[in-house]
mmCIF file of C-alpha atoms and ligand atoms in Angstrom:
data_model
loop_
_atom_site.group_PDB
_atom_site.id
_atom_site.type_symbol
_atom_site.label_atom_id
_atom_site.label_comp_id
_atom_site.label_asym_id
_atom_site.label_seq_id
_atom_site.Cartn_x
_atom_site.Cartn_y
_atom_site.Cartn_z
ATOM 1 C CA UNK K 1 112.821 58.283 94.214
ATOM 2 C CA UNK K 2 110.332 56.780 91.755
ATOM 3 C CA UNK K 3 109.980 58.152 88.508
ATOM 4 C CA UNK K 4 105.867 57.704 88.437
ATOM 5 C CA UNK K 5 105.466 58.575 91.919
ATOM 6 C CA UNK K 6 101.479 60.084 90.420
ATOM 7 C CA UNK K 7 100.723 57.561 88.263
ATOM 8 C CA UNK K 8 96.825 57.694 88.319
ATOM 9 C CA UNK K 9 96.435 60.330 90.388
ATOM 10 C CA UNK K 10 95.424 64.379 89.779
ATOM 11 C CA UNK K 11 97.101 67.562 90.648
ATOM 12 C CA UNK K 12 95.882 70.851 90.373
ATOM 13 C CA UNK K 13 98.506 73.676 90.636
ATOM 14 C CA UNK K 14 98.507 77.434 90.429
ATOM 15 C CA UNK K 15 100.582 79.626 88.942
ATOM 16 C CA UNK K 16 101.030 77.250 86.007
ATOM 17 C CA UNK K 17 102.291 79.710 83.355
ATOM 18 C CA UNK K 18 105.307 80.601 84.520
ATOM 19 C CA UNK K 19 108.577 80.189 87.290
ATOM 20 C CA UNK K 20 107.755 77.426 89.833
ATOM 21 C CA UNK K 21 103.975 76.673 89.055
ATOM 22 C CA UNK K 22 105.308 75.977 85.407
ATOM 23 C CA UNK K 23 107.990 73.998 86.571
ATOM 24 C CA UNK K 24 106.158 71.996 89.297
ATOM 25 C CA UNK K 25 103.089 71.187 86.180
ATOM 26 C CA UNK K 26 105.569 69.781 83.939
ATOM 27 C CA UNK K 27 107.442 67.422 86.511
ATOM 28 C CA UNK K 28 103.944 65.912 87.545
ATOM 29 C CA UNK K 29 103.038 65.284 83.938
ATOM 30 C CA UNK K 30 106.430 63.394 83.678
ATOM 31 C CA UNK K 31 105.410 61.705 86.795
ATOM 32 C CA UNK K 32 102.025 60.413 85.624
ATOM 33 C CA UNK K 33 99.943 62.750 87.174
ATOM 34 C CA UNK K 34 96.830 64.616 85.264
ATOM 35 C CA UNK K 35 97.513 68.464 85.675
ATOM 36 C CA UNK K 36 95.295 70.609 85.871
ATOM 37 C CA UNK K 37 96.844 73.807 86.083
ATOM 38 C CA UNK K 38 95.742 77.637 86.164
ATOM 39 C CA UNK K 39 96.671 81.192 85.519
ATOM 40 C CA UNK K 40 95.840 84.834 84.523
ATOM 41 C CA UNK K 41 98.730 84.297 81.686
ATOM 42 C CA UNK K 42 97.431 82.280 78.414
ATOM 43 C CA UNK K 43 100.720 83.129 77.082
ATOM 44 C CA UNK K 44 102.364 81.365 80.007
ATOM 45 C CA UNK K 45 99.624 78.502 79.991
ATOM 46 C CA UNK K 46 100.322 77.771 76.142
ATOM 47 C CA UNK K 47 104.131 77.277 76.472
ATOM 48 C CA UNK K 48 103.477 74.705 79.333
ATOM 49 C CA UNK K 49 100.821 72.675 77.707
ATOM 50 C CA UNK K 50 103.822 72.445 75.115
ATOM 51 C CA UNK K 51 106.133 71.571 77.159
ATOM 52 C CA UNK K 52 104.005 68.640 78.850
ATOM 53 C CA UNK K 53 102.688 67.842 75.320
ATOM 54 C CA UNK K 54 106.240 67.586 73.960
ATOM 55 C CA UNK K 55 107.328 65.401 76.344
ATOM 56 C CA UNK K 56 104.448 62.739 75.182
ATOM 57 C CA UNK K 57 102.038 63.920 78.130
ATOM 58 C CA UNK K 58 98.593 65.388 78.702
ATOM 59 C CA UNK K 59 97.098 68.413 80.309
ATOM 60 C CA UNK K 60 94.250 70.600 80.996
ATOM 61 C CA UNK K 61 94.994 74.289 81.364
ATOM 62 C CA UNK K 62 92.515 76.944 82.410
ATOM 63 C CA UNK K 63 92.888 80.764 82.313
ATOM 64 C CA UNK K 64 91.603 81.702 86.071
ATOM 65 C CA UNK K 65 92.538 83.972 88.552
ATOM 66 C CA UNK K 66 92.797 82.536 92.040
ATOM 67 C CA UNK K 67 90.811 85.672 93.378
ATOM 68 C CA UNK K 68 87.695 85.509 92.019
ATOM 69 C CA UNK K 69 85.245 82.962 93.413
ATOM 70 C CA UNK K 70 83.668 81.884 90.239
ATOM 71 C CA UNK K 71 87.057 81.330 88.856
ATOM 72 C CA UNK K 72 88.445 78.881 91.542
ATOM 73 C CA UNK K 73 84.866 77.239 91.010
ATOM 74 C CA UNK K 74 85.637 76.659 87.496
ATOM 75 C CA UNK K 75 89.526 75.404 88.239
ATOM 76 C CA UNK K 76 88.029 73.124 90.629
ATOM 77 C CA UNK K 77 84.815 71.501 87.914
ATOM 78 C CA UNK K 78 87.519 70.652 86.024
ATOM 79 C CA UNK K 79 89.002 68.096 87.909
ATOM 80 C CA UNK K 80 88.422 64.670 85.892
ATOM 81 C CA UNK K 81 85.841 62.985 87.695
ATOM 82 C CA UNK K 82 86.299 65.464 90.624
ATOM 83 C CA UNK K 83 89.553 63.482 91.820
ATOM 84 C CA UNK K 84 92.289 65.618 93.772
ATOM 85 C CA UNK K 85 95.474 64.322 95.328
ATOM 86 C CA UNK K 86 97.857 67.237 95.389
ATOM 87 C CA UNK K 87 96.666 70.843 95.011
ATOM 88 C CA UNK K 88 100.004 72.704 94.957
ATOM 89 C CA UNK K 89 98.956 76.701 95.879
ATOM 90 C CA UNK K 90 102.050 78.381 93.977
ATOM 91 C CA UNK K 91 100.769 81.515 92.094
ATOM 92 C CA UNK K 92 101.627 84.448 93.818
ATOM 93 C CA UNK K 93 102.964 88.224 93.413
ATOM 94 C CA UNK K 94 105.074 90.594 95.286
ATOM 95 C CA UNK K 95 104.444 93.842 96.567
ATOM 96 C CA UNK K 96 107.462 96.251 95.230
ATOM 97 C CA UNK K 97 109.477 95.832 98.310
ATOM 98 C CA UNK K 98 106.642 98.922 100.022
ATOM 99 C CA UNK K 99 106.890 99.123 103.350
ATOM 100 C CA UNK K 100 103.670 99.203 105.806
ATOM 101 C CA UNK K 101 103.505 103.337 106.178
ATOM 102 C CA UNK K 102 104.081 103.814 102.600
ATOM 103 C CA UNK K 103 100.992 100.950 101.602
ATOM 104 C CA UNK K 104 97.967 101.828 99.677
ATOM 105 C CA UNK K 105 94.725 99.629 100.284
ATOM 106 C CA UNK K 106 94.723 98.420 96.779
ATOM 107 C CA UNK K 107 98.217 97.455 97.080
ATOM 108 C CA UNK K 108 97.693 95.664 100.696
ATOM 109 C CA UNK K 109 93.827 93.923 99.109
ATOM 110 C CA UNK K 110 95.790 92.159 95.703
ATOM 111 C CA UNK K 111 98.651 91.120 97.806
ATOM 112 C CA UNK K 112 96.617 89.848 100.351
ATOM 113 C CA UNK K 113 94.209 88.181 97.692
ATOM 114 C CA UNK K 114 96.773 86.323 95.638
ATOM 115 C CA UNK K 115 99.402 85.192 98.340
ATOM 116 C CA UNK K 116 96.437 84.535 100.777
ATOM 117 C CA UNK K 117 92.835 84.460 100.616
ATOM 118 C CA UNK K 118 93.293 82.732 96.904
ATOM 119 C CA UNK K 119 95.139 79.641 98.105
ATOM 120 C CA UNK K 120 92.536 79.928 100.748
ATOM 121 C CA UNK K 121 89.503 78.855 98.598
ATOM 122 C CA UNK K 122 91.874 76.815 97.072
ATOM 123 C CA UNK K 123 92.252 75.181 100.229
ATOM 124 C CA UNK K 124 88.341 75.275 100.975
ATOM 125 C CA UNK K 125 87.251 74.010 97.778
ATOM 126 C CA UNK K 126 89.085 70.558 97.599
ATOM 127 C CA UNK K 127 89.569 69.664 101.377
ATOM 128 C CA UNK K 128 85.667 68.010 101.701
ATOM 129 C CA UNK K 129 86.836 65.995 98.207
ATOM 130 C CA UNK K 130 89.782 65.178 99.877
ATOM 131 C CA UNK K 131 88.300 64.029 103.182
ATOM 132 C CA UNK K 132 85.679 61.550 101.044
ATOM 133 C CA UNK K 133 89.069 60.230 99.492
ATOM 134 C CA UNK K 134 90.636 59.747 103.026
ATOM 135 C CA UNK K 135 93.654 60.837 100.949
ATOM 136 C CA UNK K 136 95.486 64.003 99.787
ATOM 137 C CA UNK K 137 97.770 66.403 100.223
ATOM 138 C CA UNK K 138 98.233 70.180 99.606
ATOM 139 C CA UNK K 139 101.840 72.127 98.926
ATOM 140 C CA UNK K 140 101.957 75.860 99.751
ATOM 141 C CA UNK K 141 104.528 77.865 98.206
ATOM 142 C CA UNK K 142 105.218 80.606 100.659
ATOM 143 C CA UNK K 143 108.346 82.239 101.029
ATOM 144 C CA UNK K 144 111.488 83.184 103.400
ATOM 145 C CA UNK K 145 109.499 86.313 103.424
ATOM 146 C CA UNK K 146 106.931 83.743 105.142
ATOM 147 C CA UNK K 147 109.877 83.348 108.059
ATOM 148 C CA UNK K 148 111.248 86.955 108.258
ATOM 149 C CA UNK K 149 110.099 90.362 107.244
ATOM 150 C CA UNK K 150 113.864 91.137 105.779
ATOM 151 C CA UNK K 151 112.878 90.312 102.252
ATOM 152 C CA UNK K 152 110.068 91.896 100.763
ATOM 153 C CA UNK K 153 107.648 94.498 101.484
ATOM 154 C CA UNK K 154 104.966 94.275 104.640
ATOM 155 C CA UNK K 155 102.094 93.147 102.498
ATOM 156 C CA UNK K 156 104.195 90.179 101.194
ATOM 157 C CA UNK K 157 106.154 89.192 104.105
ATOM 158 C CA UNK K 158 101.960 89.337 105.940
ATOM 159 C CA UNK K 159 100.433 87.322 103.452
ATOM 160 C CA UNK K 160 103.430 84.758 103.507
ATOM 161 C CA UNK K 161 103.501 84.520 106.794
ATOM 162 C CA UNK K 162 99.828 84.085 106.650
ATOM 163 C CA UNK K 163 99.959 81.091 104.664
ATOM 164 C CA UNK K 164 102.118 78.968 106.658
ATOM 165 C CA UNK K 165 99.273 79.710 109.596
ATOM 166 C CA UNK K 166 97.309 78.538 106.995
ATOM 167 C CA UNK K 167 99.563 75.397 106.433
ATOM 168 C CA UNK K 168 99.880 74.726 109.509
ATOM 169 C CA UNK K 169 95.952 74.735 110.273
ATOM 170 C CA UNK K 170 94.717 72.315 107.789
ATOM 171 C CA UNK K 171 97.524 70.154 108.970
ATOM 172 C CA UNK K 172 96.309 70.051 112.286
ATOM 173 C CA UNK K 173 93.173 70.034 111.603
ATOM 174 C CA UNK K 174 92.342 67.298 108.830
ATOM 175 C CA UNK K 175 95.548 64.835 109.756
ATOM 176 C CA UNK K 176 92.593 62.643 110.621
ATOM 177 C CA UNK K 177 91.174 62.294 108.041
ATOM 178 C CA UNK K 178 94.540 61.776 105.469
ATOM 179 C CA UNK K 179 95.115 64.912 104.407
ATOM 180 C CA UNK K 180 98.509 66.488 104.831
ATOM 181 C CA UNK K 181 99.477 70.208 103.929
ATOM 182 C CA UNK K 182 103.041 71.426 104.095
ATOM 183 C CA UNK K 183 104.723 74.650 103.211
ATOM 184 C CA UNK K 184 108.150 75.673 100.781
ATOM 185 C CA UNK K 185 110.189 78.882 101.923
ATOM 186 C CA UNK K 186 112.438 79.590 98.833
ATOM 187 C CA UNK K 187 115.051 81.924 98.852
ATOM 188 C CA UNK K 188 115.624 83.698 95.285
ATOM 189 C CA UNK K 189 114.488 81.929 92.200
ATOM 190 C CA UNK K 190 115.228 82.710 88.796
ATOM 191 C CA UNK K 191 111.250 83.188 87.701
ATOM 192 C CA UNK K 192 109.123 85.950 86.016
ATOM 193 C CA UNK K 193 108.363 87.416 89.445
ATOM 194 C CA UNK K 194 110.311 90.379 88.723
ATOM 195 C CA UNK K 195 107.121 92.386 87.139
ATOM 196 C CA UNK K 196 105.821 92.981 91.072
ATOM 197 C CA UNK K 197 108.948 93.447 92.096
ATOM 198 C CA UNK K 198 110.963 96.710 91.234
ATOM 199 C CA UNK K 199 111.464 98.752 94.358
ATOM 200 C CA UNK K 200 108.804 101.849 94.817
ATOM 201 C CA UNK K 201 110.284 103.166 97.934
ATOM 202 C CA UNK K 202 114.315 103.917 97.619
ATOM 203 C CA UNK K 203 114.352 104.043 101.457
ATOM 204 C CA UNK K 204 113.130 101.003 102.931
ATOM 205 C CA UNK K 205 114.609 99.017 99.578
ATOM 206 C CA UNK K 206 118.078 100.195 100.894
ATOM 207 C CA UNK K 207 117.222 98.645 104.298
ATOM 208 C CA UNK K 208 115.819 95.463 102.894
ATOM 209 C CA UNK K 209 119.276 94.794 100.673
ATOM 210 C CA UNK K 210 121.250 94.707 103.691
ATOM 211 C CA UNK K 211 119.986 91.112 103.977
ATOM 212 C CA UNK K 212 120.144 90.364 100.090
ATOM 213 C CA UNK K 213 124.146 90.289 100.235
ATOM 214 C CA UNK K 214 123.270 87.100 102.148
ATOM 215 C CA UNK K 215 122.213 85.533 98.984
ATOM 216 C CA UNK K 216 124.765 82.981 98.137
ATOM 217 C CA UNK K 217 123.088 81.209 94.932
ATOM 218 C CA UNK K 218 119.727 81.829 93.113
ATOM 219 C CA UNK K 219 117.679 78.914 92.181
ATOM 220 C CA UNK K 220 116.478 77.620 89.292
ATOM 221 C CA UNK K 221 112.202 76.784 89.343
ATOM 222 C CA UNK K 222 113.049 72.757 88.883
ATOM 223 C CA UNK K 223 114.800 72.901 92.119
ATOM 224 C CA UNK K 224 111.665 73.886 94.185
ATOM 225 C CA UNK K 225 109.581 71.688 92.063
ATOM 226 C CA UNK K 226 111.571 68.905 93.049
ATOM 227 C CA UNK K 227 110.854 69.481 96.584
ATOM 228 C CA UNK K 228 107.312 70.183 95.920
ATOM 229 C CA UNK K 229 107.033 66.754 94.416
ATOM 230 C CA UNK K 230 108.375 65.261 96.984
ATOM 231 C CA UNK K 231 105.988 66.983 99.447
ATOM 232 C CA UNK K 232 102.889 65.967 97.627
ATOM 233 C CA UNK K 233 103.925 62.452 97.085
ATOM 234 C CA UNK K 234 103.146 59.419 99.079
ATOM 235 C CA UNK K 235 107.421 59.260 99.696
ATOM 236 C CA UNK K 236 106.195 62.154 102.003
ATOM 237 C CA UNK K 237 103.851 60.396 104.246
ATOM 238 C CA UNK K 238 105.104 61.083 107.548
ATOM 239 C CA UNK K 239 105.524 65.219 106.730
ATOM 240 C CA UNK K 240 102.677 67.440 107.834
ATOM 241 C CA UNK K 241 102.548 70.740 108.592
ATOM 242 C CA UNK K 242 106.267 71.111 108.022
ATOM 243 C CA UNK K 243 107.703 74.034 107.319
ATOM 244 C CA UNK K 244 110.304 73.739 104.369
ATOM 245 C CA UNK K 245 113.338 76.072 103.274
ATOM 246 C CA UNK K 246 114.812 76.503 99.888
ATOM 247 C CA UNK K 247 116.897 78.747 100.162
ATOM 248 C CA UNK K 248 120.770 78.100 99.484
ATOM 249 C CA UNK K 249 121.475 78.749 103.156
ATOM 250 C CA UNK K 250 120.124 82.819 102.854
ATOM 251 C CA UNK K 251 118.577 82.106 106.299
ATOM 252 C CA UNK K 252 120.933 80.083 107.605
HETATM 253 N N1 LIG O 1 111.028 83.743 92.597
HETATM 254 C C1 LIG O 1 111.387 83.859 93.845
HETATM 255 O O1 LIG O 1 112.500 84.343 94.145
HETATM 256 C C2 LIG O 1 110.460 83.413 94.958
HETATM 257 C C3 LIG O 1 110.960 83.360 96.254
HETATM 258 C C4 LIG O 1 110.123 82.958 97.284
HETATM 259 C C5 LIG O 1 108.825 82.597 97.010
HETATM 260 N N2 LIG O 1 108.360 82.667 95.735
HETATM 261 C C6 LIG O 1 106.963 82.293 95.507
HETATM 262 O O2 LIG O 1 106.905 81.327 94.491
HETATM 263 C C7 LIG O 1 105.607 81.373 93.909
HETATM 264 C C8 LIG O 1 105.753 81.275 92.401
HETATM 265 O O3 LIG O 1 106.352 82.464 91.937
HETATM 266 P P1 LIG O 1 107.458 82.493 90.773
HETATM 267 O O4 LIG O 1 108.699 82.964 91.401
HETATM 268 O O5 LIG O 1 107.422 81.243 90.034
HETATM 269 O O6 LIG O 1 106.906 83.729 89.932
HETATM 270 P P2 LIG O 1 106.281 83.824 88.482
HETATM 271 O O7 LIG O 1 105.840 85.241 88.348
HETATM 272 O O8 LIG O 1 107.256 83.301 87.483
HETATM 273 O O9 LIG O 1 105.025 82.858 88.549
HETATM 274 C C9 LIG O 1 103.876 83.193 89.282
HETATM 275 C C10 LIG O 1 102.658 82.897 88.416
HETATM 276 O O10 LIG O 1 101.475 83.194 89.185
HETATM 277 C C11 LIG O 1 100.549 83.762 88.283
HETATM 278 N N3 LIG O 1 99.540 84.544 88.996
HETATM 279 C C12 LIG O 1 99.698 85.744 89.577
HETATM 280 N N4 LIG O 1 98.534 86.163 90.067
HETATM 281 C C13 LIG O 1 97.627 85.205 89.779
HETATM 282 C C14 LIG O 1 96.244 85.079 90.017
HETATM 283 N N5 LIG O 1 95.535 86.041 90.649
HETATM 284 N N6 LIG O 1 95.605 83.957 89.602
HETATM 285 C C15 LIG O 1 96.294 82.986 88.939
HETATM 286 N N7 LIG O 1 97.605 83.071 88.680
HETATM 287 C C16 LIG O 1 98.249 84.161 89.098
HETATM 288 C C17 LIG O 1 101.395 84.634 87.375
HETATM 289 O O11 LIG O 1 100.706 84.984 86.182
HETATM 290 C C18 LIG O 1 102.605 83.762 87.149
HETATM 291 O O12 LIG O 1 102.449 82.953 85.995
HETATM 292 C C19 LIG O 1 104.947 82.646 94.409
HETATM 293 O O13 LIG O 1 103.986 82.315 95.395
HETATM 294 C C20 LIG O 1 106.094 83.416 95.010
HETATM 295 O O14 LIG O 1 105.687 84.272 96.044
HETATM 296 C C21 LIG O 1 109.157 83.056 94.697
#
């Protein structure tokens, strides 16, 4: 594995302030790449532009949230000299472990929005530069929840499931022209996604921990970063539309 596998190129990555997306921002910077990364926290933004700064790199972070429009617009004009070569889609939320007859709209819409239709326009936005590039690939951080619906509530386990359709679309669809979009399925990391997480709905959290004894390690955020490196980097050439599990053997 080379150490400056993105040397010259740019990565833009959600979810920057925090768990994986703050893990996956810093190991680019080490690897040469300019980050641009994006998140609702500032808090979480701050400590990884010092964390990349510390370590003798460079970064651009931008306060955005993935499911507004105008937002992703601005992420994207930010791009130096409108260069992409990895867009890793990591931000995301749970959904309180709710299951599908106990779901509110509201609940069901933000899921849906930041799992889904955010990495989306994501998605949209930087395929056509992409394509002009004839060169470029896009990670999607979906889930185990993305493989089964044992893990999390029905809005999460949708819009996970959801975005490996996605995956696997663009990968079909744009292998032509150089682009290649995988997917990661971790198992439990060690991250701040706890906030979205504390069980609403005693009954169908009971049901859901039946598989949780199957958890034989939890993870730490560099160990999906690695593989999301890998992914996005030319050592990856010959993986699209693939799938990938992190997961300690959960699923096995
Ligand atoms: N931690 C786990 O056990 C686990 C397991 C499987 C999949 N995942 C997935 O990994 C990804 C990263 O999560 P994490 O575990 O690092 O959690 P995290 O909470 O530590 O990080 C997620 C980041 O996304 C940001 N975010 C949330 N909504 C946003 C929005 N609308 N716009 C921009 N940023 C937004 C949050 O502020 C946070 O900084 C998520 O997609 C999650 O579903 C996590």
């Amino acid at each position: 594995m080379s150490e400056r596998r993105y040397a010259g190129r740019v990565a833009l990555v959600t979810g920057a302030g925090s768990g994986i997306g703050q893990a996956v921002a810093v190991q680019l910077a080490s690897e040469g790449a300019v980050v641009v990364g994006c998140d609702v926290d500032s808090d979480g933004l701050d400590l990884t532009t010092k964390q990349i700064e510390d370590d003798g790199h460079h970064a651009i972070m931008i306060i955005a949230d993935i499911t507004d429009q105008a937002d992703v617009d601005r992420v994207v004009a930010a791009l130096p000299g409108g260069r992409i070569d990895l867009l890793a889609n990591v931000a995301g939320i749970m959904d309180h472990f709710v299951p599908v007859t106990e779901l509110d709209d509201a609940l069901w819409d933000r899921v849906l929005a930041v799992n889904l239709t955010g990495p989306m326009r994501l998605c949209r936005a930087v395929i056509p530069r992409t394509r002009v590039a004839g060169a470029g690939s896009i990670v999607n951080v979906s889930s185990i929840g993305g493989l089964t619906g044992a893990v999390a509530g029905s809005a999460y386990v949708a819009s996970k499931h959801g975005l490996i359709g996605l995956t696997r679309s663009i990968a079909n669809l744009y292998a032509d022209d150089g682009i290649r979009a995988t997917a990661v399925c971790p198992g439990g990391v060690a991250t701040g996604i706890g906030a979205t997480a504390a069980p609403t709905v005693p009954w169908a959290y009971q049901r859901l921990e039946r598989s949780f004894g199957r958890i034989t390690r939890m993870a730490q955020p560099d160990e999906i970063a690695t593989l999301i490196c890998w992914l996005g980097s030319d050592e990856a050439v010959n993986v699209n539309g693939a799938v990938v599990t992190s997961d300690g053997g959960w699923t096995s």
